[in-house]
CSV table of C-alpha atoms and ligand atoms in Angstrom, one decimal:
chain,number,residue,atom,x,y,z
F,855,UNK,CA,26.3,16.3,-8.1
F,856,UNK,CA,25.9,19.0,-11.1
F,857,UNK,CA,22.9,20.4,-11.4
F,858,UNK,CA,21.2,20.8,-14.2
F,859,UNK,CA,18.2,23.2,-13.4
F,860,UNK,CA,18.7,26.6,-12.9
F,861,UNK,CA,20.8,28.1,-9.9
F,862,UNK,CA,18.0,28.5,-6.8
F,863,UNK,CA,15.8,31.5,-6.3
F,864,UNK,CA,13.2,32.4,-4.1
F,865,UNK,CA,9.8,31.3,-5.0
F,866,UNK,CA,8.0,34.4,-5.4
F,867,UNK,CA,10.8,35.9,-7.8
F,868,UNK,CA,9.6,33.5,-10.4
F,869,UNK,CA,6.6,34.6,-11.5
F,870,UNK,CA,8.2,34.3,-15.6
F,871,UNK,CA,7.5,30.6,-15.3
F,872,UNK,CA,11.2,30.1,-15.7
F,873,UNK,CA,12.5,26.5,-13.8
F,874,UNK,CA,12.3,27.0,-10.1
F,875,UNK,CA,16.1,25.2,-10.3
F,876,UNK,CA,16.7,21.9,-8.4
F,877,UNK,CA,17.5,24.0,-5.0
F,878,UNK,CA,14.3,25.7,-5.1
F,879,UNK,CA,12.4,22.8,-5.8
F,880,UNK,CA,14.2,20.8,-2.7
F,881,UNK,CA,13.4,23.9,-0.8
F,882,UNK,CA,10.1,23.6,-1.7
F,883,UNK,CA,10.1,19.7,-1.0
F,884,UNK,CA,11.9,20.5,2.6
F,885,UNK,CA,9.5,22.8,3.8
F,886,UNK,CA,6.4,20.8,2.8
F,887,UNK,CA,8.0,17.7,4.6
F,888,UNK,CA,8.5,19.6,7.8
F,889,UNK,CA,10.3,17.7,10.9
F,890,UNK,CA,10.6,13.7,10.4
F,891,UNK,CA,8.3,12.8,13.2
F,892,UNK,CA,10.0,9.1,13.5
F,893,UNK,CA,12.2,9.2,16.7
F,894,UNK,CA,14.8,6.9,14.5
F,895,UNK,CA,15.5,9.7,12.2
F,896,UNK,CA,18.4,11.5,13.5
F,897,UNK,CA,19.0,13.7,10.5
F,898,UNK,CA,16.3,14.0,8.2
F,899,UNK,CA,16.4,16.3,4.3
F,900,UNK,CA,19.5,18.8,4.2
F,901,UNK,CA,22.6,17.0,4.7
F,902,UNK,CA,24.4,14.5,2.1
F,903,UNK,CA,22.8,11.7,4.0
F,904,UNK,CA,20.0,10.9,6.2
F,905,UNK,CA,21.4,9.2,9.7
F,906,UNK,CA,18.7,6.8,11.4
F,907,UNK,CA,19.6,5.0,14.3
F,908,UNK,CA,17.4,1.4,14.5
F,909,UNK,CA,15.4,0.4,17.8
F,910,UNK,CA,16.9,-2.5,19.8
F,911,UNK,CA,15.4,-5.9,18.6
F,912,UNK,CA,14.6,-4.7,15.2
F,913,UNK,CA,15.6,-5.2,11.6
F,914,UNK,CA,15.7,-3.0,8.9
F,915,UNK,CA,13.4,-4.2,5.7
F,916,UNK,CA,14.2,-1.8,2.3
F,917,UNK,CA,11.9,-1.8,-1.0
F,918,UNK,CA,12.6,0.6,-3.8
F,919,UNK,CA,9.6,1.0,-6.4
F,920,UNK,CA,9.9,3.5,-9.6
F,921,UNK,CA,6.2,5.1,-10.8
F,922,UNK,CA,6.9,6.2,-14.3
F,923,UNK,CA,4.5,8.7,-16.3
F,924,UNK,CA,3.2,6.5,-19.1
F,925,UNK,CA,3.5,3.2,-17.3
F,926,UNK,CA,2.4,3.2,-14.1
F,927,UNK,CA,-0.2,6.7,-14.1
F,928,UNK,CA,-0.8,9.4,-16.7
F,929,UNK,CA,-1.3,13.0,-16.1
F,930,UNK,CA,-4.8,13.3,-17.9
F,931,UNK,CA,-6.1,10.6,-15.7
F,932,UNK,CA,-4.3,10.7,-12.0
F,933,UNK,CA,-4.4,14.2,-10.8
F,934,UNK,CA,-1.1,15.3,-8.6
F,935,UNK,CA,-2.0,13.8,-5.2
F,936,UNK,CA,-3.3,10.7,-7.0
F,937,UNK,CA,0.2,10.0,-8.0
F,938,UNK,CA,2.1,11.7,-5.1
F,939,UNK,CA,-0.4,8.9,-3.6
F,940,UNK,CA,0.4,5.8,-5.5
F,941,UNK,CA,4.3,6.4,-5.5
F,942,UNK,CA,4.3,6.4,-1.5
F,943,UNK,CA,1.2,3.6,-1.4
F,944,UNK,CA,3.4,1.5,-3.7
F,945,UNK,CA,6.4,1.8,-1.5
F,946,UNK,CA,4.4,1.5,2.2
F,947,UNK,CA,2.5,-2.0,0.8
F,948,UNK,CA,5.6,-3.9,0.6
F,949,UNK,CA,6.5,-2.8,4.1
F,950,UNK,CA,3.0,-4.3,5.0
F,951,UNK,CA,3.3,-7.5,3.3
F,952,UNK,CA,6.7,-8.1,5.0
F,953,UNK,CA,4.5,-7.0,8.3
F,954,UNK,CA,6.9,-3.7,8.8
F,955,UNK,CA,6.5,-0.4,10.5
F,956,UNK,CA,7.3,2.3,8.0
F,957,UNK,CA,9.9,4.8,9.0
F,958,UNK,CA,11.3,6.6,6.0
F,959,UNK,CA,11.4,7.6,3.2
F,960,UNK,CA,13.2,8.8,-0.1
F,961,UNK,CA,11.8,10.2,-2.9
F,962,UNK,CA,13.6,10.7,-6.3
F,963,UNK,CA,12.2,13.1,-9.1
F,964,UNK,CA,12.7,13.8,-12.4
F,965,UNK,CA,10.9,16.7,-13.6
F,966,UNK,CA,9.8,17.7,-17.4
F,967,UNK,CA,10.9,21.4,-17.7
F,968,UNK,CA,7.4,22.3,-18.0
F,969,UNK,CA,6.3,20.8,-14.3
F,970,UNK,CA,9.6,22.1,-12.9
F,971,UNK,CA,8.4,25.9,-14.4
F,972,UNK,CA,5.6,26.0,-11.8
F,973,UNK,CA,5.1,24.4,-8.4
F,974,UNK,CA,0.9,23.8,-9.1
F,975,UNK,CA,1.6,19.8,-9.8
F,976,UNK,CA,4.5,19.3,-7.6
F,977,UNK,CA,2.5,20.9,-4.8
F,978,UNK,CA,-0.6,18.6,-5.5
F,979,UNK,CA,1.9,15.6,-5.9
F,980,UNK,CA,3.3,16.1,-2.6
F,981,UNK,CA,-0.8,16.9,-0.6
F,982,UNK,CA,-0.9,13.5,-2.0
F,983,UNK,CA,2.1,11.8,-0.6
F,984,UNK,CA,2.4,14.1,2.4
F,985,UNK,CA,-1.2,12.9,3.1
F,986,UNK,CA,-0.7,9.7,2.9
F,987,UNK,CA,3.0,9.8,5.3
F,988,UNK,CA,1.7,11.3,7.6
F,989,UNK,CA,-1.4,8.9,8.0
F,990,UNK,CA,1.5,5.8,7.5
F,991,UNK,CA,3.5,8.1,10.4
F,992,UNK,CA,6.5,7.7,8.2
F,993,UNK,CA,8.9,11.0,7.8
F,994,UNK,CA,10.1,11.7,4.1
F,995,UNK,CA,13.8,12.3,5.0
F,996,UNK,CA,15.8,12.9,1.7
F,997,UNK,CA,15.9,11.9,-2.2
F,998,UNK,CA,17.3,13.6,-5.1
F,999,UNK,CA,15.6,16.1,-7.9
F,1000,UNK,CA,16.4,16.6,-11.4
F,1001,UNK,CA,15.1,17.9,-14.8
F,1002,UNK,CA,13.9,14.7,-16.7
F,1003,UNK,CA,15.0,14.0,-20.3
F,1004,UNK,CA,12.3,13.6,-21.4
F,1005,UNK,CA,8.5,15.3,-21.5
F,1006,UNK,CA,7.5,12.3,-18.5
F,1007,UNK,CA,7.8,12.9,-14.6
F,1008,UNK,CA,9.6,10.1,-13.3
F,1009,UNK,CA,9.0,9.4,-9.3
F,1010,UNK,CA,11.1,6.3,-7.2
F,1011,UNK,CA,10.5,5.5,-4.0
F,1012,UNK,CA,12.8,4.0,-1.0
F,1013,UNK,CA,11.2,3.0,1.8
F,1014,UNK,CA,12.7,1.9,4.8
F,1015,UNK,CA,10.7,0.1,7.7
F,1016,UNK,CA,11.6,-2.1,10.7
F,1017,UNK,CA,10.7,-5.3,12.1
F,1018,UNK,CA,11.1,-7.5,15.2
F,1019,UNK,CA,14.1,-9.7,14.7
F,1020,UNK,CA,13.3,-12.5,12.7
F,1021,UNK,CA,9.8,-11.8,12.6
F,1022,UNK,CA,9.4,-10.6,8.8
F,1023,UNK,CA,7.2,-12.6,6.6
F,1024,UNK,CA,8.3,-13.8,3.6
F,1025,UNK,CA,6.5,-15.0,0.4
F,1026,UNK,CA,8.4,-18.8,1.4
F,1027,UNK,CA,7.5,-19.7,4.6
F,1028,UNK,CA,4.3,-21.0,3.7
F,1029,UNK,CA,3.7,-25.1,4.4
F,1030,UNK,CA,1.4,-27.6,2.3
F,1031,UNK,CA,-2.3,-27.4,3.8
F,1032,UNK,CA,-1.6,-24.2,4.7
F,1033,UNK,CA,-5.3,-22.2,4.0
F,1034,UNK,CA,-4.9,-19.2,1.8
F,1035,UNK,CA,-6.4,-15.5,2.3
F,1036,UNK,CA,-6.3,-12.1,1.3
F,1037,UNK,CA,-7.5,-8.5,3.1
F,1038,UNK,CA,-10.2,-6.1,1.7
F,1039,UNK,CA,-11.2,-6.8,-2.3
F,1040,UNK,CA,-10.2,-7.1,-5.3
F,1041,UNK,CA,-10.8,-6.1,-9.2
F,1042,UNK,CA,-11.2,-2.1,-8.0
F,1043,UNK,CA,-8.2,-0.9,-8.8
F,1044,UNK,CA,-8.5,-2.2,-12.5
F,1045,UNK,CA,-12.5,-1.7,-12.5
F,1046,UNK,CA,-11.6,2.4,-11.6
F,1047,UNK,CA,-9.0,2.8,-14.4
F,1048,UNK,CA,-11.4,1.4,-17.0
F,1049,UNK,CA,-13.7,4.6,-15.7
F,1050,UNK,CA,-10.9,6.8,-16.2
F,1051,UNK,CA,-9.8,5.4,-19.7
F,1052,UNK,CA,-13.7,5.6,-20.9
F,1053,UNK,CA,-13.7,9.4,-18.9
F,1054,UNK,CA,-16.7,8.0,-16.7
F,1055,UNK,CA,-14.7,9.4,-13.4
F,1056,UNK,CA,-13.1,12.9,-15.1
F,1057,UNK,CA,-10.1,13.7,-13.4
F,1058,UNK,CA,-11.3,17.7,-13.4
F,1059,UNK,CA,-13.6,16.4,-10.9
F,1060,UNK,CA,-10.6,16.0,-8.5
F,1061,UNK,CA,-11.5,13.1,-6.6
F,1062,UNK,CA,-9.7,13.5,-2.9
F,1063,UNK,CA,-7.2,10.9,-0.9
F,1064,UNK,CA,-8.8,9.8,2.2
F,1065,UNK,CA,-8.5,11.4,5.4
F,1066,UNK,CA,-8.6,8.0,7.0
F,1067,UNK,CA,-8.9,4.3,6.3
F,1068,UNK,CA,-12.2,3.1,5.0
F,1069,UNK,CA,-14.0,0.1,5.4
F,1070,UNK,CA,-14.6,0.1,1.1
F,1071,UNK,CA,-12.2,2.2,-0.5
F,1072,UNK,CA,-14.2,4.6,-3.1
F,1073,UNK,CA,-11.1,5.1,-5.2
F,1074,UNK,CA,-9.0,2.2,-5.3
F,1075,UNK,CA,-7.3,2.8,-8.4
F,1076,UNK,CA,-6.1,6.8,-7.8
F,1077,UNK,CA,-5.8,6.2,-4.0
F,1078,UNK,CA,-5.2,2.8,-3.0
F,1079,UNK,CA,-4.3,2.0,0.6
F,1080,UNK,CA,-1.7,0.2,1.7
F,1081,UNK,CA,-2.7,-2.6,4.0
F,1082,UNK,CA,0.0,-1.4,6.8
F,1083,UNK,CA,-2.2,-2.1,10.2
F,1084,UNK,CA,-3.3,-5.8,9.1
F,1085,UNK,CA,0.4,-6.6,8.4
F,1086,UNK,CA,1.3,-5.5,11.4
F,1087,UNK,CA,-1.4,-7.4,13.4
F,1088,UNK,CA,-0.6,-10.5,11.5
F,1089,UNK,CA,3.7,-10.1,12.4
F,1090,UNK,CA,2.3,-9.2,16.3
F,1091,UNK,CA,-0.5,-12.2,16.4
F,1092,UNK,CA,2.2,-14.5,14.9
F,1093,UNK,CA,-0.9,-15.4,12.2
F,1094,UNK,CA,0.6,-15.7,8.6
F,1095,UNK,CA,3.3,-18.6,7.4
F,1096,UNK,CA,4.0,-16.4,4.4
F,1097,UNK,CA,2.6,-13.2,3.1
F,1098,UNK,CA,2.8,-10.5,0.1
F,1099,UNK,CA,0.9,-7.8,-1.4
F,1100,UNK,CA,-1.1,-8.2,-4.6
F,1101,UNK,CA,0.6,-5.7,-6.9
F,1102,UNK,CA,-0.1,-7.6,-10.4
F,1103,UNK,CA,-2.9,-9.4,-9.8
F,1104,UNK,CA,-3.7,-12.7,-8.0
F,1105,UNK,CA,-3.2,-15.1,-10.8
F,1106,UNK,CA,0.5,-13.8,-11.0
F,1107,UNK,CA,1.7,-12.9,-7.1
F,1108,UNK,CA,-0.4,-16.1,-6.3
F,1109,UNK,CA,2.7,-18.0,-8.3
F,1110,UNK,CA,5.0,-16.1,-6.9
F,1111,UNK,CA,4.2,-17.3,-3.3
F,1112,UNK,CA,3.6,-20.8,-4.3
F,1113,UNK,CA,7.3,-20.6,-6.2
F,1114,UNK,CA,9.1,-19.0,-2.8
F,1115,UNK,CA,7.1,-22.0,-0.8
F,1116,UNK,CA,7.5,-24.6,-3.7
F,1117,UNK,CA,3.9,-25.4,-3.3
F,1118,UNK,CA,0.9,-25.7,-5.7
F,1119,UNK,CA,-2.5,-23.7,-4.9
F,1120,UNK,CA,-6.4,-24.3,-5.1
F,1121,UNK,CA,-8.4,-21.0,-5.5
F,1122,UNK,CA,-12.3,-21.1,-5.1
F,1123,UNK,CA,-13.7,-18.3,-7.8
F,1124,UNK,CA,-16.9,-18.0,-5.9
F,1125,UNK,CA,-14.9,-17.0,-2.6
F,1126,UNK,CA,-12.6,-14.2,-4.5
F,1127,UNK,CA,-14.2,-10.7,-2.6
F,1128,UNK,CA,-15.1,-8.8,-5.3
F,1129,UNK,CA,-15.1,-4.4,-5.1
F,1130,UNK,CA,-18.3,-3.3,-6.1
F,1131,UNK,CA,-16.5,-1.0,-8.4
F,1132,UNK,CA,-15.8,-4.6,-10.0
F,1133,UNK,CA,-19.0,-6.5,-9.5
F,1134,UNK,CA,-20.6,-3.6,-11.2
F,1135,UNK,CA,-18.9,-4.8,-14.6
F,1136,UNK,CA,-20.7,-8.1,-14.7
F,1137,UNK,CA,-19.7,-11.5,-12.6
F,1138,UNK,CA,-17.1,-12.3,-16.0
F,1139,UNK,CA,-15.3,-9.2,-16.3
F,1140,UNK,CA,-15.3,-9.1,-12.3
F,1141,UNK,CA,-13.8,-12.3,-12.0
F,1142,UNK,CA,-10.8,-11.2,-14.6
F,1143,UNK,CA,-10.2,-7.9,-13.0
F,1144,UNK,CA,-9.7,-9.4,-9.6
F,1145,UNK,CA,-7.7,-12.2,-11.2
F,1146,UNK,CA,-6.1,-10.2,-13.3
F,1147,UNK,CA,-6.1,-6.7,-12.9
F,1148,UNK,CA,-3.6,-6.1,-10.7
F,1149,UNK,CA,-2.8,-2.8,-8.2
F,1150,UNK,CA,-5.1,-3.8,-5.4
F,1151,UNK,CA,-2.3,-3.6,-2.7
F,1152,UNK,CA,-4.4,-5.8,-0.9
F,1153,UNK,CA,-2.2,-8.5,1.6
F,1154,UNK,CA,-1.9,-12.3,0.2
F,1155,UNK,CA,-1.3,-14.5,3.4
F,1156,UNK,CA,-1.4,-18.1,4.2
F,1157,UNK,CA,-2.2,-19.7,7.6
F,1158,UNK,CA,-1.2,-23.1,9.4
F,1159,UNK,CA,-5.2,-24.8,9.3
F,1160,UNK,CA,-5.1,-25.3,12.9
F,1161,UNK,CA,-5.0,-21.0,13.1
F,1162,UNK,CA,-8.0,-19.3,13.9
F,1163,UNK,CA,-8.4,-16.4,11.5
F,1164,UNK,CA,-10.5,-13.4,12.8
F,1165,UNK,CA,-12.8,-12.2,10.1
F,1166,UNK,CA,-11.0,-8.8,9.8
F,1167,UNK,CA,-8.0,-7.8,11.0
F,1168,UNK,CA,-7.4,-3.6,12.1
F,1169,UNK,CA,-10.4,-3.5,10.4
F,1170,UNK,CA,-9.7,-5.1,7.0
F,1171,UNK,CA,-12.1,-7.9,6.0
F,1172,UNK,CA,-10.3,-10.7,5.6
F,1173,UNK,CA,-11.4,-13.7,3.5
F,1174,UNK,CA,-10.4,-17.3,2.7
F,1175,UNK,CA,-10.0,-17.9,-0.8
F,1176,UNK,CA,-8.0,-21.6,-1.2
F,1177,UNK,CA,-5.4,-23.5,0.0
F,1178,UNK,CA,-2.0,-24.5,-0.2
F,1179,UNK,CA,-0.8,-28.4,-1.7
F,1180,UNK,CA,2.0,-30.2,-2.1
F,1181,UNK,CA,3.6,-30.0,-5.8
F,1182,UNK,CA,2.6,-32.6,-8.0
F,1183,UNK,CA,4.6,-33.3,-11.2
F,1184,UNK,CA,1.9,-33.1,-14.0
F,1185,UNK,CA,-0.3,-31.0,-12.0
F,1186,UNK,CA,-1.1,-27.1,-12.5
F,1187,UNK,CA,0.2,-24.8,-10.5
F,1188,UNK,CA,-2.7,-23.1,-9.5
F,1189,UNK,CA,-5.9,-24.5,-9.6
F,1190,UNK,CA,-9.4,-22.6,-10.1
F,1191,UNK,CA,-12.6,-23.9,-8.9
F,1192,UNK,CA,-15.4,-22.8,-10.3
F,1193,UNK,CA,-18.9,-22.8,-8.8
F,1194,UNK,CA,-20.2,-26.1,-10.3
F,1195,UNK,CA,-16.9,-27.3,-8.8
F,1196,UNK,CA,-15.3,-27.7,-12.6
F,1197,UNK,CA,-11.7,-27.0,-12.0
F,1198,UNK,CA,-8.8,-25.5,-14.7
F,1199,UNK,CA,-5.8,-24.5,-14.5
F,1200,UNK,CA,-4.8,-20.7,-13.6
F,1201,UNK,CA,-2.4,-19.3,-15.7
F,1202,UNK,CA,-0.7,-15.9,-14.9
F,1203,UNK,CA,-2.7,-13.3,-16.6
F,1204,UNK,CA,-1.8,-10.2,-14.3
F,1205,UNK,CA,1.1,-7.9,-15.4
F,1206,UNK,CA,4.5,-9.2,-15.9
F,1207,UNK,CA,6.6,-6.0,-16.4
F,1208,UNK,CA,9.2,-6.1,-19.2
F,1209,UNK,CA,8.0,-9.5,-20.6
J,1805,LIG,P1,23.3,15.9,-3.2
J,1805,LIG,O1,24.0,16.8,-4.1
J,1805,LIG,O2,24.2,15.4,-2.0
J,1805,LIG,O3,22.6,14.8,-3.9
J,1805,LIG,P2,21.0,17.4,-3.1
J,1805,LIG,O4,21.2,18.9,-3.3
J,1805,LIG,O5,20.5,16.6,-4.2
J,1805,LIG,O6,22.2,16.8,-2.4
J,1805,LIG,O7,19.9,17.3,-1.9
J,1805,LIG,C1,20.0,18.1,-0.8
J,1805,LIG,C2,19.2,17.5,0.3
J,1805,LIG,O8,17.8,17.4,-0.1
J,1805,LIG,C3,19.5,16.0,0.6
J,1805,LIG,O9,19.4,15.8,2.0
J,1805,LIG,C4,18.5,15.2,-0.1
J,1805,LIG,O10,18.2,14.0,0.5
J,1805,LIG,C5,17.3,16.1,-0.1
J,1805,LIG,N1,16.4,16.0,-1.3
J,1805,LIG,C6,16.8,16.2,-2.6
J,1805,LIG,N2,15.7,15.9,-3.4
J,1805,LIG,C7,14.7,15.4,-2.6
J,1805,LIG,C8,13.4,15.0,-2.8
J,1805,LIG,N3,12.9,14.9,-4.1
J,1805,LIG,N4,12.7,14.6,-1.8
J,1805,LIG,C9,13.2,14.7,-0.5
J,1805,LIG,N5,14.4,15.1,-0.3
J,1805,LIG,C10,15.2,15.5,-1.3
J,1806,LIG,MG1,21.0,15.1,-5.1
């Protein structure tokens, strides 16, 4: 394709802050990506295409997911690996909600001129998403790089995971009676960005991604974790009827499952696990951000009632939050009981892009 940076040139020659040029910054790219470590990858960055040859008894599940500057992080508030993070994070959580194994990646970027001139945020962008592959053990093995437009860094991300045959689990497999849970908690991920916004957690302070998974996630909204492990034990135990990730929020995804099932749903407020980033905001605002405030990229599941849940799984807490029904004409979608058992309806208050 015609390239619209500069023509490449070594690094170190380009001390002027001109562009590094699209090669250099694919250079740049290649060598921080190293080898692809997946044994499927048979030719990883460099070529026109990546070549990956599938394991026996396994299916191929593809997601694509854009991050765009403005929209889904800002540069005062996410530092570089925060959203180097979230565009991989976003990409690996619905491989774990169709209970995949990650194995590669693609990453497209679109570069303001003035991030292209020096390699400081790229660099942090990719500690971030490097940090997090190689936790996920999936190789980044191509994408494409370009000057943006505009004055906004642009990231999308392909990911590319496998399954036993016939073994992925949808959002519409679920059945009515079926019980209803979700991994880890939620209303962190919104509680953390209302820090940023109010400059509570400054982003000089440079809070760092995890070396490993942890049992509470400190920063759930700079570097949320991808519930990979527990959607693989549920695919291997043969646990979950249907599953997802919460992206937008409970009140939304929680109607997108019941749609793909046609089903209705009860959910008890009192069960919802709250992050104490969350509860800290008072039980009301909690409740909403958990609801509502989307970006948890915790797993949604439901389970046949005669199926023994284990209280965490690789891990994860894992709670029971309501129940599947048959639709009823006239009747709410989702239902929300309250403590005092008073029940009302649950509209969809998450995000609903482009509405
Ligand atoms: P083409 O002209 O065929 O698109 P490019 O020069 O854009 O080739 O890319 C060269 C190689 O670098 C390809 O293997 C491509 O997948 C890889 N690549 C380009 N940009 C990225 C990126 N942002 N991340 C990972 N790999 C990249
Ligand atoms: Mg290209």
């Amino acid at each position: 394709m015609k390239r619209l940076g500069r023509p490449a040139k070594p690094l170190s020659s380009n001390k002027a802050g001109h562009p590094l040029g699209e090669l250099a910054l694919i250079d740049l790219i290649r060598q921080r990506a190293g080898k692809a470590t997946n044994r499927e990858i048979r030719l990883s960055i460099g070529d026109d295409c990546a070549i990956l040859r599938p394991r026996a008894g396994e299916e191929i599940v593809v997601t694509t997911d854009l991050c765009l500057e403005g929209r889904h992080f800002r540069r005062d508030w996410h530092s570089p690996a925060s959203v180097g993070h979230r565009t991989l994070a976003r990409g690996l959580s619905d491989l774990a909600a169709m209970g995949a194994r990650p194995v590669a990646a693609f990453l497209s970027l679109a570069l303001p001129k003035e991030v292209a001139a020096n390699p400081t945020w790229l660099n942090g962008f990719l500690d971030g998403l490097l940090n997090l592959a190689a936790r996920a053990k999936v190789s980044l093995a191509g994408g494409d790089t370009s000057q943006a437009p505009g004055a906004e860094v642009l990231a999308d991300i392909v990911l590319l995971g496998a399954v036993p045959t016939g073994r992925a689990l949808r959002r519409s497999g679920a059945r009515p009676g079926d019980r209803l849970f979700c991994t880890g908690t939620l209303g962190g991920a919104a509680a953390e960005l209302r820090l940023l916004q109010n400059n509570v957690i400054a982003n000089a302070k440079k809070p760092k991604p995890p070396a490993k998974t942890l049992a509470e996630n400190p920063h759930p909204q700079l570097f949320p974790e991808p519930r990979l492990a527990p959607g693989l034990a549920l695919v291997r135990r043969g646990l979950a009827t249907a599953a997802m990730d919460l992206s937008d929020g409970l009140s939304t995804d929680l109607g997108h499952l019941c749609e793909a099932s046609h089903l209705s749903a009860e959910i008890r407020l009192p069960d919802l696990p709250l992050h104490p980033l969350a509860a800290a905001l008072g039980p009301a605002t909690a409740l909403d951000l958990a609801l509502n405030g989307g970006e948890d990229y915790e797993l949604l599941f439901a389970a046949d009632p005669g199926q023994r849940i284990p209280p965490t799984l690789a891990g994860v807490r894992v709670t029971e939050i309501g129940r599947l029904m048959k639709q009823r004409p006239g009747q709410p979608r989702i239902t929300a009981i309250a403590a005092d058992g008073a029940q009302s309806e649950l509209t969809s208050g998450g995000w609903e892009h482009l509405r």
